[in-house]
Short mmCIF file of N, CA and C in Angstrom, two decimals:
data_model
loop_
_atom_site.label_atom_id
_atom_site.label_comp_id
_atom_site.label_asym_id
_atom_site.label_seq_id
_atom_site.Cartn_x
_atom_site.Cartn_y
_atom_site.Cartn_z
N VAL I 9 8.06 -14.93 -3.31
CA VAL I 9 7.54 -13.50 -4.04
C VAL I 9 8.36 -12.37 -3.34
N GLN I 10 8.64 -11.64 -4.44
CA GLN I 10 9.29 -10.11 -4.13
C GLN I 10 8.27 -8.99 -4.01
N VAL I 11 8.55 -8.39 -3.20
CA VAL I 11 7.83 -7.03 -3.00
C VAL I 11 8.56 -5.93 -3.01
N VAL I 12 8.14 -4.84 -4.06
CA VAL I 12 9.23 -3.76 -4.04
C VAL I 12 8.53 -2.41 -4.06
N GLU I 13 8.86 -1.75 -3.10
CA GLU I 13 8.02 -0.46 -3.10
C GLU I 13 9.10 0.95 -3.71
N SER I 14 8.15 1.88 -4.21
CA SER I 14 9.21 2.89 -4.91
C SER I 14 8.38 4.42 -5.02
N GLY I 15 8.98 5.32 -4.58
CA GLY I 15 8.22 6.94 -4.78
C GLY I 15 8.05 7.69 -3.64
N GLY I 16 8.83 6.95 -2.25
CA GLY I 16 8.73 7.85 -1.02
C GLY I 16 9.57 9.26 -1.25
N GLY I 17 9.73 9.92 -0.15
CA GLY I 17 10.40 11.03 -0.20
C GLY I 17 10.05 11.94 0.71
N LEU I 18 10.59 13.13 0.61
CA LEU I 18 10.26 14.40 1.40
C LEU I 18 9.32 15.49 0.66
N VAL I 19 8.42 15.83 1.11
CA VAL I 19 7.41 16.90 0.53
C VAL I 19 7.03 17.76 1.31
N GLN I 20 6.66 18.82 0.97
CA GLN I 20 5.93 19.86 1.72
C GLN I 20 4.38 19.81 2.26
N PRO I 21 3.92 20.28 3.19
CA PRO I 21 2.61 20.32 3.55
C PRO I 21 1.77 20.66 2.47
N GLY I 22 0.73 19.89 2.13
CA GLY I 22 -0.01 20.36 0.88
C GLY I 22 0.43 19.80 -0.33
N GLY I 23 1.60 19.15 -0.29
CA GLY I 23 2.01 18.84 -1.52
C GLY I 23 1.35 17.24 -2.00
N SER I 24 2.14 16.62 -2.86
CA SER I 24 1.63 15.32 -3.14
C SER I 24 2.80 14.31 -3.65
N LEU I 25 2.39 13.09 -3.30
CA LEU I 25 3.32 11.93 -3.73
C LEU I 25 2.61 10.70 -4.08
N ARG I 26 3.19 10.08 -4.70
CA ARG I 26 2.68 8.72 -5.42
C ARG I 26 3.72 7.61 -5.16
N LEU I 27 2.97 6.65 -4.64
CA LEU I 27 3.89 5.37 -4.01
C LEU I 27 3.17 4.34 -5.17
N ALA I 28 4.55 3.23 -5.28
CA ALA I 28 4.11 2.34 -6.26
C ALA I 28 4.86 1.35 -5.52
N CYS I 29 3.97 -0.12 -5.95
CA CYS I 29 4.49 -1.24 -5.40
C CYS I 29 4.35 -2.60 -6.52
N ALA I 30 5.35 -3.07 -6.49
CA ALA I 30 5.05 -4.37 -7.54
C ALA I 30 5.35 -5.53 -6.96
N ALA I 31 4.71 -6.65 -7.29
CA ALA I 31 5.14 -7.98 -6.82
C ALA I 31 5.37 -8.83 -7.61
N SER I 32 6.50 -9.89 -7.63
CA SER I 32 7.03 -10.54 -8.57
C SER I 32 7.36 -11.92 -8.02
N GLY I 33 6.95 -13.01 -8.91
CA GLY I 33 7.12 -14.19 -8.50
C GLY I 33 6.29 -15.23 -9.11
N SER I 34 6.29 -16.24 -8.32
CA SER I 34 5.18 -17.39 -8.48
C SER I 34 3.97 -17.04 -8.01
N ILE I 35 2.63 -16.49 -8.69
CA ILE I 35 1.48 -16.06 -8.08
C ILE I 35 0.31 -16.28 -9.17
N PHE I 36 -0.60 -17.10 -8.32
CA PHE I 36 -1.83 -17.70 -8.95
C PHE I 36 -2.59 -16.37 -9.16
N ARG I 37 -3.01 -15.73 -7.92
CA ARG I 37 -4.15 -14.80 -7.90
C ARG I 37 -3.53 -13.63 -6.68
N ILE I 38 -3.62 -12.28 -6.89
CA ILE I 38 -3.79 -11.72 -5.81
C ILE I 38 -5.34 -11.19 -5.20
N LEU I 39 -5.25 -11.74 -4.27
CA LEU I 39 -6.89 -11.33 -3.58
C LEU I 39 -7.05 -10.01 -3.04
N TYR I 40 -5.84 -9.47 -2.28
CA TYR I 40 -6.10 -8.07 -1.73
C TYR I 40 -4.70 -7.46 -1.87
N MET I 41 -4.66 -6.17 -1.92
CA MET I 41 -3.55 -5.31 -2.08
C MET I 41 -3.85 -3.97 -0.99
N GLY I 42 -2.61 -3.59 -0.38
CA GLY I 42 -2.97 -2.62 0.40
C GLY I 42 -1.77 -1.97 0.76
N TRP I 43 -2.18 -0.54 1.35
CA TRP I 43 -0.81 0.29 2.26
C TRP I 43 -1.27 0.22 3.71
N TYR I 44 -0.16 0.18 4.48
CA TYR I 44 -0.27 0.59 5.77
C TYR I 44 0.82 1.45 6.06
N ARG I 45 0.76 2.11 7.19
CA ARG I 45 2.04 2.89 7.72
C ARG I 45 2.30 2.72 9.27
N GLN I 46 3.45 3.24 9.61
CA GLN I 46 4.06 3.22 11.08
C GLN I 46 4.80 4.54 11.30
N ALA I 47 4.18 5.03 11.96
CA ALA I 47 4.90 6.50 12.56
C ALA I 47 5.62 6.37 13.51
N PRO I 48 6.92 7.00 14.08
CA PRO I 48 7.62 6.81 15.22
C PRO I 48 6.54 6.66 16.82
N GLY I 49 7.08 5.62 17.24
CA GLY I 49 6.50 5.45 18.55
C GLY I 49 4.93 5.05 18.45
N LYS I 50 4.51 4.50 17.14
CA LYS I 50 3.07 4.24 16.89
C LYS I 50 2.93 2.81 16.56
N GLN I 51 1.76 2.31 16.45
CA GLN I 51 1.59 0.88 15.71
C GLN I 51 1.39 0.99 14.24
N ARG I 52 1.61 -0.04 13.70
CA ARG I 52 1.22 0.19 12.13
C ARG I 52 -0.40 0.09 11.79
N GLU I 53 -0.81 0.94 11.20
CA GLU I 53 -2.11 1.26 10.65
C GLU I 53 -2.39 1.08 9.27
N MET I 54 -3.83 0.57 9.02
CA MET I 54 -4.11 0.33 7.71
C MET I 54 -4.62 1.78 7.02
N VAL I 55 -3.72 2.08 5.84
CA VAL I 55 -4.03 3.27 4.99
C VAL I 55 -5.17 3.27 4.13
N ALA I 56 -4.89 2.15 3.24
CA ALA I 56 -6.16 1.70 2.29
C ALA I 56 -5.88 0.36 1.50
N THR I 57 -6.66 -0.10 1.38
CA THR I 57 -7.00 -1.36 0.85
C THR I 57 -7.71 -1.53 -0.55
N ILE I 58 -7.46 -2.62 -1.50
CA ILE I 58 -8.38 -2.94 -2.47
C ILE I 58 -8.57 -4.29 -2.81
N ASN I 59 -9.45 -4.86 -3.25
CA ASN I 59 -9.80 -6.11 -3.33
C ASN I 59 -9.69 -6.50 -5.00
N SER I 60 -9.82 -7.72 -5.46
CA SER I 60 -9.79 -8.25 -6.57
C SER I 60 -10.94 -7.79 -7.24
N ASP I 61 -11.89 -7.20 -6.68
CA ASP I 61 -13.33 -6.46 -7.57
C ASP I 61 -13.10 -5.29 -7.54
N ASP I 62 -11.94 -4.61 -6.97
CA ASP I 62 -11.70 -3.19 -7.26
C ASP I 62 -12.35 -2.19 -5.93
N GLY I 63 -12.93 -3.28 -5.00
CA GLY I 63 -13.41 -2.58 -3.99
C GLY I 63 -12.36 -2.06 -2.96
N THR I 64 -12.52 -0.74 -2.54
CA THR I 64 -11.49 -0.03 -1.63
C THR I 64 -12.05 0.28 -0.20
N ASN I 65 -11.43 0.49 0.67
CA ASN I 65 -11.39 0.70 1.90
C ASN I 65 -10.08 1.78 2.28
N TYR I 66 -10.57 2.87 2.95
CA TYR I 66 -9.54 3.83 3.35
C TYR I 66 -9.66 4.02 4.88
N SER I 67 -8.65 4.47 5.41
CA SER I 67 -8.51 4.92 6.79
C SER I 67 -9.14 6.42 6.95
N GLY I 68 -9.99 6.71 8.09
CA GLY I 68 -10.93 7.71 8.07
C GLY I 68 -9.67 9.16 7.90
N SER I 69 -8.57 9.12 8.29
CA SER I 69 -7.83 10.07 8.18
C SER I 69 -7.08 10.43 7.08
N VAL I 70 -7.28 9.36 5.93
CA VAL I 70 -6.95 9.70 4.32
C VAL I 70 -7.98 9.82 3.61
N LYS I 71 -9.32 9.31 3.95
CA LYS I 71 -10.12 9.65 2.93
C LYS I 71 -10.37 10.74 2.07
N GLY I 72 -10.69 10.74 0.68
CA GLY I 72 -10.67 11.96 0.26
C GLY I 72 -9.44 12.58 -0.21
N ARG I 73 -8.32 12.19 0.40
CA ARG I 73 -7.02 12.73 0.24
C ARG I 73 -6.29 11.75 -0.64
N PHE I 74 -6.40 10.34 -0.29
CA PHE I 74 -5.46 9.45 -0.76
C PHE I 74 -6.37 8.59 -2.00
N THR I 75 -5.78 8.10 -2.69
CA THR I 75 -6.43 7.00 -3.90
C THR I 75 -5.28 5.70 -3.89
N ILE I 76 -6.23 4.81 -3.80
CA ILE I 76 -5.34 3.32 -4.08
C ILE I 76 -6.15 2.84 -5.40
N SER I 77 -5.03 2.33 -6.33
CA SER I 77 -5.39 1.60 -7.22
C SER I 77 -4.57 0.49 -8.00
N ARG I 78 -4.94 -0.46 -8.53
CA ARG I 78 -3.95 -1.61 -8.91
C ARG I 78 -4.14 -1.93 -10.25
N ASP I 79 -3.35 -2.44 -10.68
CA ASP I 79 -3.12 -2.84 -12.03
C ASP I 79 -2.80 -4.47 -12.00
N ASN I 80 -3.77 -5.33 -12.41
CA ASN I 80 -3.79 -6.74 -12.12
C ASN I 80 -2.80 -7.41 -13.16
N ALA I 81 -2.67 -6.89 -14.27
CA ALA I 81 -1.87 -7.52 -15.23
C ALA I 81 -0.25 -7.55 -14.93
N LYS I 82 -0.05 -6.45 -14.02
CA LYS I 82 1.33 -5.90 -13.62
C LYS I 82 1.62 -6.51 -12.11
N SER I 83 0.70 -6.82 -11.60
CA SER I 83 0.53 -6.93 -9.77
C SER I 83 1.22 -5.83 -9.30
N THR I 84 0.72 -4.58 -9.77
CA THR I 84 1.33 -3.59 -9.07
C THR I 84 0.18 -3.08 -8.04
N VAL I 85 0.30 -2.24 -7.04
CA VAL I 85 -0.44 -1.08 -6.57
C VAL I 85 -0.01 -0.16 -6.17
N ASN I 86 -0.69 1.34 -6.30
CA ASN I 86 -0.52 2.46 -6.10
C ASN I 86 -1.23 3.10 -5.18
N LEU I 87 -0.54 4.33 -4.62
CA LEU I 87 -0.96 4.88 -3.71
C LEU I 87 -0.80 6.58 -3.97
N GLN I 88 -1.94 7.12 -4.38
CA GLN I 88 -1.70 8.60 -5.00
C GLN I 88 -2.18 9.29 -3.71
N MET I 89 -1.30 10.09 -3.22
CA MET I 89 -1.61 10.82 -1.83
C MET I 89 -1.42 12.34 -2.11
N ASN I 90 -2.60 13.00 -1.85
CA ASN I 90 -2.55 14.50 -2.05
C ASN I 90 -3.09 15.33 -0.91
N SER I 91 -2.85 16.61 -0.80
CA SER I 91 -2.99 17.43 0.39
C SER I 91 -2.30 16.66 1.40
N LEU I 92 -0.96 16.46 1.43
CA LEU I 92 -0.48 15.52 2.53
C LEU I 92 -0.24 16.73 3.88
N LYS I 93 -0.34 16.02 4.77
CA LYS I 93 -0.24 16.52 6.22
C LYS I 93 1.03 16.32 6.83
N SER I 94 1.60 16.86 8.02
CA SER I 94 2.70 16.49 8.62
C SER I 94 2.47 15.09 9.52
N GLU I 95 1.33 14.89 9.82
CA GLU I 95 0.79 13.56 10.42
C GLU I 95 0.88 12.26 9.34
N ASP I 96 1.14 12.82 8.33
CA ASP I 96 1.26 11.49 7.25
C ASP I 96 2.37 10.93 7.30
N THR I 97 3.47 11.70 7.87
CA THR I 97 4.93 11.19 8.04
C THR I 97 5.01 9.94 8.53
N ALA I 98 5.45 8.98 7.77
CA ALA I 98 5.51 7.55 8.39
C ALA I 98 6.57 6.38 7.50
N VAL I 99 6.60 5.49 7.75
CA VAL I 99 7.01 4.44 6.70
C VAL I 99 6.04 3.65 6.15
N TYR I 100 5.89 3.79 5.02
CA TYR I 100 4.96 3.22 4.33
C TYR I 100 5.03 1.64 3.94
N TYR I 101 4.23 0.88 4.14
CA TYR I 101 4.44 -0.62 3.81
C TYR I 101 3.34 -1.12 2.60
N CYS I 102 3.65 -1.59 1.77
CA CYS I 102 2.72 -2.20 0.94
C CYS I 102 2.19 -3.70 1.40
N ASN I 103 1.26 -4.30 1.02
CA ASN I 103 1.04 -5.54 1.38
C ASN I 103 0.18 -6.44 0.40
N PHE I 104 0.51 -7.45 0.03
CA PHE I 104 -0.19 -8.36 -1.02
C PHE I 104 -0.48 -9.49 -0.25
N TYR I 105 -2.13 -9.93 -0.27
CA TYR I 105 -2.33 -11.16 0.13
C TYR I 105 -2.63 -12.24 -1.06
N VAL I 106 -1.88 -13.16 -1.28
CA VAL I 106 -1.76 -13.85 -2.68
C VAL I 106 -2.05 -15.43 -2.16
N GLN I 107 -2.71 -15.81 -3.57
CA GLN I 107 -2.93 -17.28 -3.40
C GLN I 107 -1.89 -17.92 -4.58
N HIS I 108 -1.20 -18.63 -4.11
CA HIS I 108 -0.38 -19.74 -5.14
C HIS I 108 -1.00 -20.58 -5.57
N HIS I 109 -0.33 -21.19 -6.62
CA HIS I 109 -0.91 -22.21 -7.30
C HIS I 109 -1.04 -23.54 -6.79
N THR I 110 -0.52 -23.58 -5.36
CA THR I 110 -0.92 -24.62 -4.32
C THR I 110 -2.08 -24.46 -3.57
N ASN I 111 -2.81 -23.19 -3.66
CA ASN I 111 -3.69 -22.95 -3.17
C ASN I 111 -3.59 -22.60 -2.09
N ASN I 112 -2.23 -22.29 -1.48
CA ASN I 112 -1.90 -21.68 -0.34
C ASN I 112 -2.02 -20.19 -0.24
N LEU I 113 -2.21 -19.73 0.97
CA LEU I 113 -2.62 -18.14 0.90
C LEU I 113 -1.33 -17.64 1.89
N VAL I 114 -0.77 -16.76 1.17
CA VAL I 114 0.27 -16.14 1.94
C VAL I 114 0.28 -14.65 1.97
N ASN I 115 0.69 -13.96 2.92
CA ASN I 115 0.73 -12.46 3.23
C ASN I 115 1.99 -11.78 2.85
N TYR I 116 2.33 -11.08 2.04
CA TYR I 116 3.71 -10.60 1.88
C TYR I 116 3.60 -9.22 2.03
N TRP I 117 4.86 -8.51 2.45
CA TRP I 117 5.13 -7.31 2.98
C TRP I 117 6.35 -6.66 2.05
N GLY I 118 6.05 -5.46 1.60
CA GLY I 118 7.31 -4.84 1.42
C GLY I 118 8.33 -4.27 2.25
N GLN I 119 9.49 -3.85 1.89
CA GLN I 119 10.44 -3.20 3.12
C GLN I 119 10.09 -2.21 3.54
N GLY I 120 9.48 -1.48 3.27
CA GLY I 120 9.06 -0.01 3.84
C GLY I 120 9.65 1.09 2.80
N ILE I 121 8.85 2.09 2.80
CA ILE I 121 9.63 3.46 2.23
C ILE I 121 9.08 4.32 3.12
N GLN I 122 10.03 5.43 3.16
CA GLN I 122 9.73 6.69 4.13
C GLN I 122 9.07 7.70 3.35
N VAL I 123 8.15 8.30 3.69
CA VAL I 123 7.39 9.66 3.39
C VAL I 123 7.61 10.34 4.61
N THR I 124 7.82 11.85 4.39
CA THR I 124 8.12 12.63 5.33
C THR I 124 7.55 13.86 4.91
N VAL I 125 6.67 14.45 5.26
CA VAL I 125 5.82 15.83 5.02
C VAL I 125 6.54 17.04 6.15
N SER I 126 7.51 17.67 5.49
CA SER I 126 7.57 18.95 6.32
C SER I 126 8.23 20.14 5.48
N SER I 127 7.83 21.20 6.13
CA SER I 127 8.56 22.40 5.77
C SER I 127 9.89 22.49 5.49
#
């Protein structure tokens, strides 16, 4: 399974960015999709997750500003980020928790994409 992220970059405080992530390969079902981030000198933290029933969960620091969504048919997950702050600067990673046809459950990560919020 390959996981590819896109959409990062440099944005001014208060601006918006949209991240996208697509999984491809032999997948029976995607159980969970999510976005995580890691700032310099800090541990990786959960930003937002969405399950197969479209149930969502957000970090308190992004709730109300970020929106996660998924397209099951395309095996994609998106993160709309509004009202960005300098503290949102980090490398963002997407995550897929996948069930294969063998019933194996495997966690897949993207390579990471830089988001920088700065004037």
